[in-house]
Amino acid sequence: MKKAPSYKAIAFLISLFVFSGCHKDNLTKSITVKSTTKDVPNYYFNWETASNMPVAGSSPVVSLPWQSQSGNYIDPSLVSDYKSNDGWELVYNTFNPNVIATAANQPAGGLYFALYNRYRGIIRYYLYIPTGLFGNSSSIEHGLSTYSDNSTSSKMLNFDGVDIVDPSISTPSFVKTNNQGVAVGGGWYSMQYEIGYDPAFADTTYPHLGFTWNSKTVNISQIALNGTNVGTLNGNITQPSSGFDLAGTLINGIVGAAEIYGTVATAGAASGTFLSGLGGAAAGGLAGNVTGFLSGIFGGNSNNSQEVDLKMNSTISLNGTLSGSQPLVPNSLVFPGQSVANTIGAPVPLIGHALGVFNLSARPTVNVHTTRQSVLVNEGGQNVPYNQYSIQYTVNSSIFNSLVQQNTSVINSSATGASIQNLTYQVVMINPNTGYNFNANATHENIGSLSVYTGSSVTLQYLAEHSLPVNNTQVAVRVSFNVVPNNGAPSSLIVKSFVANLVNN
């Protein structure tokens, strides 16, 4: 029997998302682009073989996050997941032989390095907090946002913060929080984001389109997910915004996404609770069962076969207020894959290929076919004529195949490439009308706050004395596939769901 995740062993995140356009002005105000002085270039080092982080001789020694006595506050499974053979590449690094790793001397933007996994589409930042930079019990609010000076947008941030992606829009920002307070003694903290592939990004130029990695500290007292109290979070939580200038009272009743990542270990949540739903979905995904969730990445770590990154929708309720603690300076980043107008001195990333594994260029189409027949229903000894409706929902396969975008920097026959195998897709009917003697030829799943019916084809049946009212059912398409590296590294199961259009036929 598969065991549910232990929430002592799993880093727990709350993600909220913003769909309200690009909000160019607000986002631009939250970053500083230097136009006259050149930033220090990203410094390459072999993170797999190094004994310590590169720092100046006069600096305190900084161990790597996966070394013993490094002072890390990172889930153990994430700490063990860094091998280049598993797809990890060094993208950014502010440590170098001239850095003094103290609170008074750290570079603007902080001390960090970032690894990217080409097979999973995940970028992971490792942030080092020097001793004394923050007080105890403050936690780090963090996230990515886009900004533009010419209305250019990107779909690269669409995959994080939600478990159902709308490919017709471009998400400009999302924010997250780790369930881990920052100790006054400092140490390592990790921040992980899922990136969607955007082929149009190759035609962009920095700084006309850029990304900002933000991090700051705020405090709350308690959090509940779908009415289930998950304990005191001595740290931060966020509310939807067009940037990261958050202030005021926390908003309750927000539908966002809860995310777990790390090792699936022993059971840690009561049966029937939201947390047990997360745990069951994670265990099922690791077993290859695509049910009980709409978005997740499973496997891919040669040091741990139980690797998980799972998102699930949730109604978030909070107690507490936002407090303006010490922010880290936002980092304006050149993302791999775009051109750079480098008269501004922006450090280029250490890899040049596009990020993300795949995406859909637009909403997929689900065809709807409705049949009606008259039947007689005995009511009190009398036969009463009723209308029996049978509504079949099927993914339009030809349109779907035309929408799939694969990143050829990853999906290729080279030694560092991979193949996509076992690609499947399912109809997901979201919160359908279950009145009128409802019956379904489909699999019923409760996913977070949603009641869904799924299958390669879903048929809903109703019995109505008169005509059936308009059914405002929402529909999505759940896509799943394995990414199989050509070098023999462990494969990953990727599952994403996309908002779909209904078309009668």
PDB file of C-alpha atoms in Angstrom, residues 15-259:
ATOM      1  CA  SER A  15       0.769  29.757  -4.091  1.00  0.00           C
ATOM      2  CA  LEU A  16      -1.497  32.542  -5.295  1.00  0.00           C
ATOM      3  CA  PHE A  17      -1.685  33.782  -8.845  1.00  0.00           C
ATOM      4  CA  VAL A  18      -2.504  36.937 -10.798  1.00  0.00           C
ATOM      5  CA  PHE A  19      -4.327  36.954 -14.117  1.00  0.00           C
ATOM      6  CA  SER A  20      -5.235  40.637 -14.259  1.00  0.00           C
ATOM      7  CA  GLY A  21      -3.307  41.620 -17.369  1.00  0.00           C
ATOM      8  CA  CYS A  22       0.289  42.658 -17.486  1.00  0.00           C
ATOM      9  CA  HIS A  23       0.124  45.647 -15.085  1.00  0.00           C
ATOM     10  CA  LYS A  24       3.272  46.998 -16.654  1.00  0.00           C
ATOM     11  CA  ASP A  25       3.490  50.194 -14.610  1.00  0.00           C
ATOM     12  CA  ASN A  26       3.200  48.548 -11.196  1.00  0.00           C
ATOM     13  CA  LEU A  27       5.654  45.797 -12.027  1.00  0.00           C
ATOM     14  CA  THR A  28       8.200  48.187 -13.466  1.00  0.00           C
ATOM     15  CA  LYS A  29       8.185  50.243 -10.268  1.00  0.00           C
ATOM     16  CA  SER A  30       9.106  47.193  -8.207  1.00  0.00           C
ATOM     17  CA  ILE A  31      12.476  46.642  -9.919  1.00  0.00           C
ATOM     18  CA  THR A  32      15.558  48.647 -10.646  1.00  0.00           C
ATOM     19  CA  VAL A  33      17.353  48.235 -13.961  1.00  0.00           C
ATOM     20  CA  LYS A  34      20.862  49.614 -13.855  1.00  0.00           C
ATOM     21  CA  SER A  35      21.785  51.586 -16.947  1.00  0.00           C
ATOM     22  CA  THR A  36      25.264  52.891 -16.217  1.00  0.00           C
ATOM     23  CA  THR A  37      27.084  50.372 -13.992  1.00  0.00           C
ATOM     24  CA  LYS A  38      27.711  46.785 -14.943  1.00  0.00           C
ATOM     25  CA  ASP A  39      26.662  44.051 -12.506  1.00  0.00           C
ATOM     26  CA  VAL A  40      29.122  41.313 -11.591  1.00  0.00           C
ATOM     27  CA  PRO A  41      28.783  38.419 -14.076  1.00  0.00           C
ATOM     28  CA  ASN A  42      27.338  35.108 -12.949  1.00  0.00           C
ATOM     29  CA  TYR A  43      30.231  32.964 -11.745  1.00  0.00           C
ATOM     30  CA  TYR A  44      30.458  29.329 -12.833  1.00  0.00           C
ATOM     31  CA  PHE A  45      31.640  26.639 -10.427  1.00  0.00           C
ATOM     32  CA  ASN A  46      31.209  22.876 -10.344  1.00  0.00           C
ATOM     33  CA  TRP A  47      28.470  22.560  -7.740  1.00  0.00           C
ATOM     34  CA  GLU A  48      28.717  18.744  -7.733  1.00  0.00           C
ATOM     35  CA  THR A  49      32.396  18.548  -6.755  1.00  0.00           C
ATOM     36  CA  ALA A  50      33.039  21.830  -4.876  1.00  0.00           C
ATOM     37  CA  SER A  51      33.865  21.515  -1.178  1.00  0.00           C
ATOM     38  CA  ASN A  52      32.526  25.014  -0.347  1.00  0.00           C
ATOM     39  CA  MET A  53      30.906  27.979  -2.080  1.00  0.00           C
ATOM     40  CA  PRO A  54      33.377  30.325  -3.823  1.00  0.00           C
ATOM     41  CA  VAL A  55      34.034  33.288  -1.486  1.00  0.00           C
ATOM     42  CA  ALA A  56      36.910  35.620  -0.644  1.00  0.00           C
ATOM     43  CA  GLY A  57      39.715  34.413   1.610  1.00  0.00           C
ATOM     44  CA  SER A  58      38.607  36.902   4.299  1.00  0.00           C
ATOM     45  CA  SER A  59      34.993  35.655   4.203  1.00  0.00           C
ATOM     46  CA  PRO A  60      33.398  33.125   6.523  1.00  0.00           C
ATOM     47  CA  VAL A  61      33.327  29.689   4.894  1.00  0.00           C
ATOM     48  CA  VAL A  62      29.963  28.802   3.298  1.00  0.00           C
ATOM     49  CA  SER A  63      29.236  25.106   2.842  1.00  0.00           C
ATOM     50  CA  LEU A  64      27.022  23.897   0.006  1.00  0.00           C
ATOM     51  CA  PRO A  65      23.360  23.248   0.899  1.00  0.00           C
ATOM     52  CA  TRP A  66      23.735  19.450   0.609  1.00  0.00           C
ATOM     53  CA  GLN A  67      26.781  19.232   2.840  1.00  0.00           C
ATOM     54  CA  SER A  68      26.520  18.383   6.529  1.00  0.00           C
ATOM     55  CA  GLN A  69      26.686  21.331   8.933  1.00  0.00           C
ATOM     56  CA  SER A  70      25.648  23.691   6.129  1.00  0.00           C
ATOM     57  CA  GLY A  71      22.804  25.151   8.200  1.00  0.00           C
ATOM     58  CA  ASN A  72      20.174  24.339   5.600  1.00  0.00           C
ATOM     59  CA  TYR A  73      16.396  24.573   6.061  1.00  0.00           C
ATOM     60  CA  ILE A  74      15.566  22.618   2.900  1.00  0.00           C
ATOM     61  CA  ASP A  75      13.557  19.426   2.571  1.00  0.00           C
ATOM     62  CA  PRO A  76      16.021  16.509   2.583  1.00  0.00           C
ATOM     63  CA  SER A  77      14.832  15.153  -0.756  1.00  0.00           C
ATOM     64  CA  LEU A  78      15.417  18.517  -2.445  1.00  0.00           C
ATOM     65  CA  VAL A  79      18.861  18.738  -0.907  1.00  0.00           C
ATOM     66  CA  SER A  80      19.785  15.402  -2.504  1.00  0.00           C
ATOM     67  CA  ASP A  81      18.423  16.393  -5.919  1.00  0.00           C
ATOM     68  CA  TYR A  82      21.167  18.319  -7.724  1.00  0.00           C
ATOM     69  CA  LYS A  83      23.037  15.970 -10.077  1.00  0.00           C
ATOM     70  CA  SER A  84      23.842  17.155 -13.599  1.00  0.00           C
ATOM     71  CA  ASN A  85      23.138  13.648 -14.923  1.00  0.00           C
ATOM     72  CA  ASP A  86      19.540  14.104 -13.711  1.00  0.00           C
ATOM     73  CA  GLY A  87      19.256  17.265 -15.808  1.00  0.00           C
ATOM     74  CA  TRP A  88      20.395  20.003 -13.417  1.00  0.00           C
ATOM     75  CA  GLU A  89      22.348  22.958 -14.838  1.00  0.00           C
ATOM     76  CA  LEU A  90      23.794  26.062 -13.179  1.00  0.00           C
ATOM     77  CA  VAL A  91      21.922  29.182 -14.369  1.00  0.00           C
ATOM     78  CA  TYR A  92      22.784  31.992 -11.941  1.00  0.00           C
ATOM     79  CA  ASN A  93      25.339  32.431  -9.176  1.00  0.00           C
ATOM     80  CA  THR A  94      26.271  35.550  -7.168  1.00  0.00           C
ATOM     81  CA  PHE A  95      29.009  33.783  -5.163  1.00  0.00           C
ATOM     82  CA  ASN A  96      32.544  34.377  -6.438  1.00  0.00           C
ATOM     83  CA  PRO A  97      36.109  34.631  -5.069  1.00  0.00           C
ATOM     84  CA  ASN A  98      35.604  38.324  -4.185  1.00  0.00           C
ATOM     85  CA  VAL A  99      32.412  37.876  -2.139  1.00  0.00           C
ATOM     86  CA  ILE A 100      32.370  38.339   1.635  1.00  0.00           C
ATOM     87  CA  ALA A 101      29.395  36.327   2.880  1.00  0.00           C
ATOM     88  CA  THR A 102      28.243  38.484   5.778  1.00  0.00           C
ATOM     89  CA  ALA A 103      25.077  40.502   6.350  1.00  0.00           C
ATOM     90  CA  ALA A 104      27.017  43.756   6.022  1.00  0.00           C
ATOM     91  CA  ASN A 105      28.919  42.819   2.873  1.00  0.00           C
ATOM     92  CA  GLN A 106      26.676  40.595   0.766  1.00  0.00           C
ATOM     93  CA  PRO A 107      26.021  41.848  -2.801  1.00  0.00           C
ATOM     94  CA  ALA A 108      22.838  43.697  -3.733  1.00  0.00           C
ATOM     95  CA  GLY A 109      20.127  41.153  -4.348  1.00  0.00           C
ATOM     96  CA  GLY A 110      21.583  38.666  -1.916  1.00  0.00           C
ATOM     97  CA  LEU A 111      23.738  35.570  -2.057  1.00  0.00           C
ATOM     98  CA  TYR A 112      22.264  32.776  -4.115  1.00  0.00           C
ATOM     99  CA  PHE A 113      22.738  30.354  -6.946  1.00  0.00           C
ATOM    100  CA  ALA A 114      20.083  28.749  -9.139  1.00  0.00           C
ATOM    101  CA  LEU A 115      19.900  25.341 -10.800  1.00  0.00           C
ATOM    102  CA  TYR A 116      17.531  24.471 -13.636  1.00  0.00           C
ATOM    103  CA  ASN A 117      16.288  20.971 -14.460  1.00  0.00           C
ATOM    104  CA  ARG A 118      15.929  20.588 -18.222  1.00  0.00           C
ATOM    105  CA  TYR A 119      13.873  17.381 -17.971  1.00  0.00           C
ATOM    106  CA  ARG A 120      11.313  18.700 -15.467  1.00  0.00           C
ATOM    107  CA  GLY A 121      11.143  22.415 -16.355  1.00  0.00           C
ATOM    108  CA  ILE A 122      11.934  23.472 -12.778  1.00  0.00           C
ATOM    109  CA  ILE A 123      14.202  26.310 -11.701  1.00  0.00           C
ATOM    110  CA  ARG A 124      15.362  26.140  -8.069  1.00  0.00           C
ATOM    111  CA  TYR A 125      17.003  29.035  -6.241  1.00  0.00           C
ATOM    112  CA  TYR A 126      19.233  28.358  -3.244  1.00  0.00           C
ATOM    113  CA  LEU A 127      19.259  31.525  -1.126  1.00  0.00           C
ATOM    114  CA  TYR A 128      21.894  31.974   1.561  1.00  0.00           C
ATOM    115  CA  ILE A 129      20.914  34.173   4.510  1.00  0.00           C
ATOM    116  CA  PRO A 130      23.990  35.406   6.422  1.00  0.00           C
ATOM    117  CA  THR A 131      23.885  35.376  10.214  1.00  0.00           C
ATOM    118  CA  GLY A 132      21.950  38.334  11.636  1.00  0.00           C
ATOM    119  CA  LEU A 133      20.326  39.506   8.383  1.00  0.00           C
ATOM    120  CA  PHE A 134      16.802  38.697   9.672  1.00  0.00           C
ATOM    121  CA  GLY A 135      15.317  38.179  13.104  1.00  0.00           C
ATOM    122  CA  ASN A 136      13.878  34.870  14.226  1.00  0.00           C
ATOM    123  CA  SER A 137      10.419  33.807  12.974  1.00  0.00           C
ATOM    124  CA  SER A 138      10.443  35.905   9.813  1.00  0.00           C
ATOM    125  CA  SER A 139       9.844  33.873   6.659  1.00  0.00           C
ATOM    126  CA  ILE A 140      10.545  34.604   3.038  1.00  0.00           C
ATOM    127  CA  GLU A 141       7.831  35.587   0.606  1.00  0.00           C
ATOM    128  CA  HIS A 142       9.069  34.957  -2.891  1.00  0.00           C
ATOM    129  CA  GLY A 143       8.039  34.600  -6.501  1.00  0.00           C
ATOM    130  CA  LEU A 144       8.618  35.525 -10.110  1.00  0.00           C
ATOM    131  CA  SER A 145       7.085  38.321 -12.164  1.00  0.00           C
ATOM    132  CA  THR A 146       7.484  39.699 -15.662  1.00  0.00           C
ATOM    133  CA  TYR A 147       7.915  43.310 -16.672  1.00  0.00           C
ATOM    134  CA  SER A 148       8.031  45.007 -20.054  1.00  0.00           C
ATOM    135  CA  ASP A 149       8.536  48.442 -21.556  1.00  0.00           C
ATOM    136  CA  ASN A 150       6.725  47.608 -24.802  1.00  0.00           C
ATOM    137  CA  SER A 151       3.710  45.462 -23.762  1.00  0.00           C
ATOM    138  CA  THR A 152       5.515  42.207 -24.548  1.00  0.00           C
ATOM    139  CA  SER A 153       4.328  39.285 -22.421  1.00  0.00           C
ATOM    140  CA  SER A 154       5.255  35.650 -21.919  1.00  0.00           C
ATOM    141  CA  LYS A 155       3.455  32.435 -20.973  1.00  0.00           C
ATOM    142  CA  MET A 156       6.459  31.064 -19.109  1.00  0.00           C
ATOM    143  CA  LEU A 157       4.882  31.750 -15.670  1.00  0.00           C
ATOM    144  CA  ASN A 158       1.529  30.114 -16.493  1.00  0.00           C
ATOM    145  CA  PHE A 159       2.435  26.757 -14.941  1.00  0.00           C
ATOM    146  CA  ASP A 160       2.965  27.859 -11.338  1.00  0.00           C
ATOM    147  CA  GLY A 161       0.403  28.912  -8.727  1.00  0.00           C
ATOM    148  CA  VAL A 162      -2.531  27.000 -10.266  1.00  0.00           C
ATOM    149  CA  ASP A 163      -3.482  23.422 -11.045  1.00  0.00           C
ATOM    150  CA  ILE A 164      -5.493  24.326 -14.188  1.00  0.00           C
ATOM    151  CA  VAL A 165      -3.640  26.482 -16.737  1.00  0.00           C
ATOM    152  CA  ASP A 166      -5.387  28.896 -19.090  1.00  0.00           C
ATOM    153  CA  PRO A 167      -3.143  28.995 -22.202  1.00  0.00           C
ATOM    154  CA  SER A 168      -5.101  31.923 -23.660  1.00  0.00           C
ATOM    155  CA  ILE A 169      -3.512  34.364 -21.203  1.00  0.00           C
ATOM    156  CA  SER A 170      -0.063  35.272 -19.908  1.00  0.00           C
ATOM    157  CA  THR A 171       0.363  35.178 -16.136  1.00  0.00           C
ATOM    158  CA  PRO A 172       2.446  38.204 -15.079  1.00  0.00           C
ATOM    159  CA  SER A 173       3.165  37.230 -11.468  1.00  0.00           C
ATOM    160  CA  PHE A 174       2.847  34.620  -8.732  1.00  0.00           C
ATOM    161  CA  VAL A 175       3.966  34.581  -5.119  1.00  0.00           C
ATOM    162  CA  LYS A 176       4.708  31.755  -2.680  1.00  0.00           C
ATOM    163  CA  THR A 177       5.758  31.117   0.876  1.00  0.00           C
ATOM    164  CA  ASN A 178       7.784  28.358   2.504  1.00  0.00           C
ATOM    165  CA  ASN A 179       6.542  26.783   5.724  1.00  0.00           C
ATOM    166  CA  GLN A 180       9.819  27.561   7.452  1.00  0.00           C
ATOM    167  CA  GLY A 181      10.800  30.537   9.586  1.00  0.00           C
ATOM    168  CA  VAL A 182      14.149  32.228   9.020  1.00  0.00           C
ATOM    169  CA  ALA A 183      16.549  31.636  11.903  1.00  0.00           C
ATOM    170  CA  VAL A 184      18.615  34.539  13.189  1.00  0.00           C
ATOM    171  CA  GLY A 185      21.656  32.313  12.687  1.00  0.00           C
ATOM    172  CA  GLY A 186      21.069  32.257   8.933  1.00  0.00           C
ATOM    173  CA  GLY A 187      21.493  29.346   6.542  1.00  0.00           C
ATOM    174  CA  TRP A 188      20.243  27.989   3.209  1.00  0.00           C
ATOM    175  CA  TYR A 189      16.655  28.169   1.899  1.00  0.00           C
ATOM    176  CA  SER A 190      15.313  26.838  -1.399  1.00  0.00           C
ATOM    177  CA  MET A 191      12.654  28.312  -3.702  1.00  0.00           C
ATOM    178  CA  GLN A 192      11.356  26.273  -6.615  1.00  0.00           C
ATOM    179  CA  TYR A 193       9.304  27.344  -9.655  1.00  0.00           C
ATOM    180  CA  GLU A 194       7.838  25.498 -12.616  1.00  0.00           C
ATOM    181  CA  ILE A 195       8.431  27.127 -16.007  1.00  0.00           C
ATOM    182  CA  GLY A 196       6.279  26.663 -19.105  1.00  0.00           C
ATOM    183  CA  TYR A 197       7.856  26.592 -22.553  1.00  0.00           C
ATOM    184  CA  ASP A 198       7.211  29.712 -24.639  1.00  0.00           C
ATOM    185  CA  PRO A 199       8.643  29.519 -28.193  1.00  0.00           C
ATOM    186  CA  ALA A 200       7.939  33.237 -28.720  1.00  0.00           C
ATOM    187  CA  PHE A 201      10.393  34.084 -25.928  1.00  0.00           C
ATOM    188  CA  ALA A 202      13.337  33.556 -28.306  1.00  0.00           C
ATOM    189  CA  ASP A 203      12.243  36.688 -30.187  1.00  0.00           C
ATOM    190  CA  THR A 204      12.375  38.912 -27.080  1.00  0.00           C
ATOM    191  CA  THR A 205      15.207  41.161 -25.971  1.00  0.00           C
ATOM    192  CA  TYR A 206      16.167  42.094 -22.432  1.00  0.00           C
ATOM    193  CA  PRO A 207      15.316  44.599 -20.948  1.00  0.00           C
ATOM    194  CA  HIS A 208      12.252  45.062 -23.186  1.00  0.00           C
ATOM    195  CA  LEU A 209      10.976  41.907 -21.485  1.00  0.00           C
ATOM    196  CA  GLY A 210      12.497  40.702 -18.249  1.00  0.00           C
ATOM    197  CA  PHE A 211      11.808  38.672 -15.140  1.00  0.00           C
ATOM    198  CA  THR A 212      12.121  39.692 -11.537  1.00  0.00           C
ATOM    199  CA  TRP A 213      12.849  37.281  -8.708  1.00  0.00           C
ATOM    200  CA  ASN A 214      11.438  38.858  -5.568  1.00  0.00           C
ATOM    201  CA  SER A 215      11.906  37.932  -1.935  1.00  0.00           C
ATOM    202  CA  LYS A 216      10.937  39.694   1.291  1.00  0.00           C
ATOM    203  CA  THR A 217       9.580  38.848   4.751  1.00  0.00           C
ATOM    204  CA  VAL A 218       6.073  39.217   6.175  1.00  0.00           C
ATOM    205  CA  ASN A 219       4.220  37.477   9.006  1.00  0.00           C
ATOM    206  CA  ILE A 220       0.926  35.686   9.608  1.00  0.00           C
ATOM    207  CA  SER A 221      -0.414  33.690  12.535  1.00  0.00           C
ATOM    208  CA  GLN A 222      -2.542  30.892  11.084  1.00  0.00           C
ATOM    209  CA  ILE A 223      -3.662  29.327   7.821  1.00  0.00           C
ATOM    210  CA  ALA A 224      -6.523  27.010   6.819  1.00  0.00           C
ATOM    211  CA  LEU A 225      -6.999  25.167   3.525  1.00  0.00           C
ATOM    212  CA  ASN A 226     -10.564  24.260   2.550  1.00  0.00           C
ATOM    213  CA  GLY A 227     -11.477  24.700   6.200  1.00  0.00           C
ATOM    214  CA  THR A 228      -8.681  22.448   7.495  1.00  0.00           C
ATOM    215  CA  ASN A 229      -6.325  24.152   9.915  1.00  0.00           C
ATOM    216  CA  VAL A 230      -2.747  23.305   8.946  1.00  0.00           C
ATOM    217  CA  GLY A 231      -1.211  24.879  12.010  1.00  0.00           C
ATOM    218  CA  THR A 232       0.655  28.068  12.682  1.00  0.00           C
ATOM    219  CA  LEU A 233       2.819  29.307   9.854  1.00  0.00           C
ATOM    220  CA  ASN A 234       5.478  31.464  11.461  1.00  0.00           C
ATOM    221  CA  GLY A 235       6.173  33.286   8.264  1.00  0.00           C
ATOM    222  CA  ASN A 236       4.583  34.743   5.227  1.00  0.00           C
ATOM    223  CA  ILE A 237       1.573  34.372   3.010  1.00  0.00           C
ATOM    224  CA  THR A 238       0.467  36.525   0.137  1.00  0.00           C
ATOM    225  CA  GLN A 239      -2.558  38.061  -1.482  1.00  0.00           C
ATOM    226  CA  PRO A 240      -3.115  38.581  -5.211  1.00  0.00           C
ATOM    227  CA  SER A 241      -1.414  41.721  -6.455  1.00  0.00           C
ATOM    228  CA  SER A 242       0.035  43.214  -9.586  1.00  0.00           C
ATOM    229  CA  GLY A 243       3.485  43.214  -8.040  1.00  0.00           C
ATOM    230  CA  PHE A 244       5.129  42.681  -4.685  1.00  0.00           C
ATOM    231  CA  ASP A 245       4.285  45.923  -2.868  1.00  0.00           C
ATOM    232  CA  LEU A 246       1.927  44.152  -0.475  1.00  0.00           C
ATOM    233  CA  ALA A 247       0.364  45.956   2.483  1.00  0.00           C
ATOM    234  CA  GLY A 248      -2.810  45.955   4.564  1.00  0.00           C
ATOM    235  CA  THR A 249      -5.110  43.191   5.707  1.00  0.00           C
ATOM    236  CA  LEU A 250      -4.905  39.643   4.453  1.00  0.00           C
ATOM    237  CA  ILE A 251      -7.782  38.565   2.207  1.00  0.00           C
ATOM    238  CA  ASN A 252      -9.696  35.401   3.149  1.00  0.00           C
ATOM    239  CA  GLY A 253     -11.520  32.995   0.870  1.00  0.00           C
ATOM    240  CA  ILE A 254      -8.978  33.178  -1.946  1.00  0.00           C
ATOM    241  CA  VAL A 255      -8.883  30.227  -4.324  1.00  0.00           C
ATOM    242  CA  GLY A 256      -5.226  29.561  -4.928  1.00  0.00           C
ATOM    243  CA  ALA A 257      -3.102  26.439  -4.983  1.00  0.00           C
ATOM    244  CA  ALA A 258      -1.431  24.478  -2.228  1.00  0.00           C
ATOM    245  CA  GLU A 259       1.807  22.832  -3.249  1.00  0.00           C
TER     246      GLU A 259
END
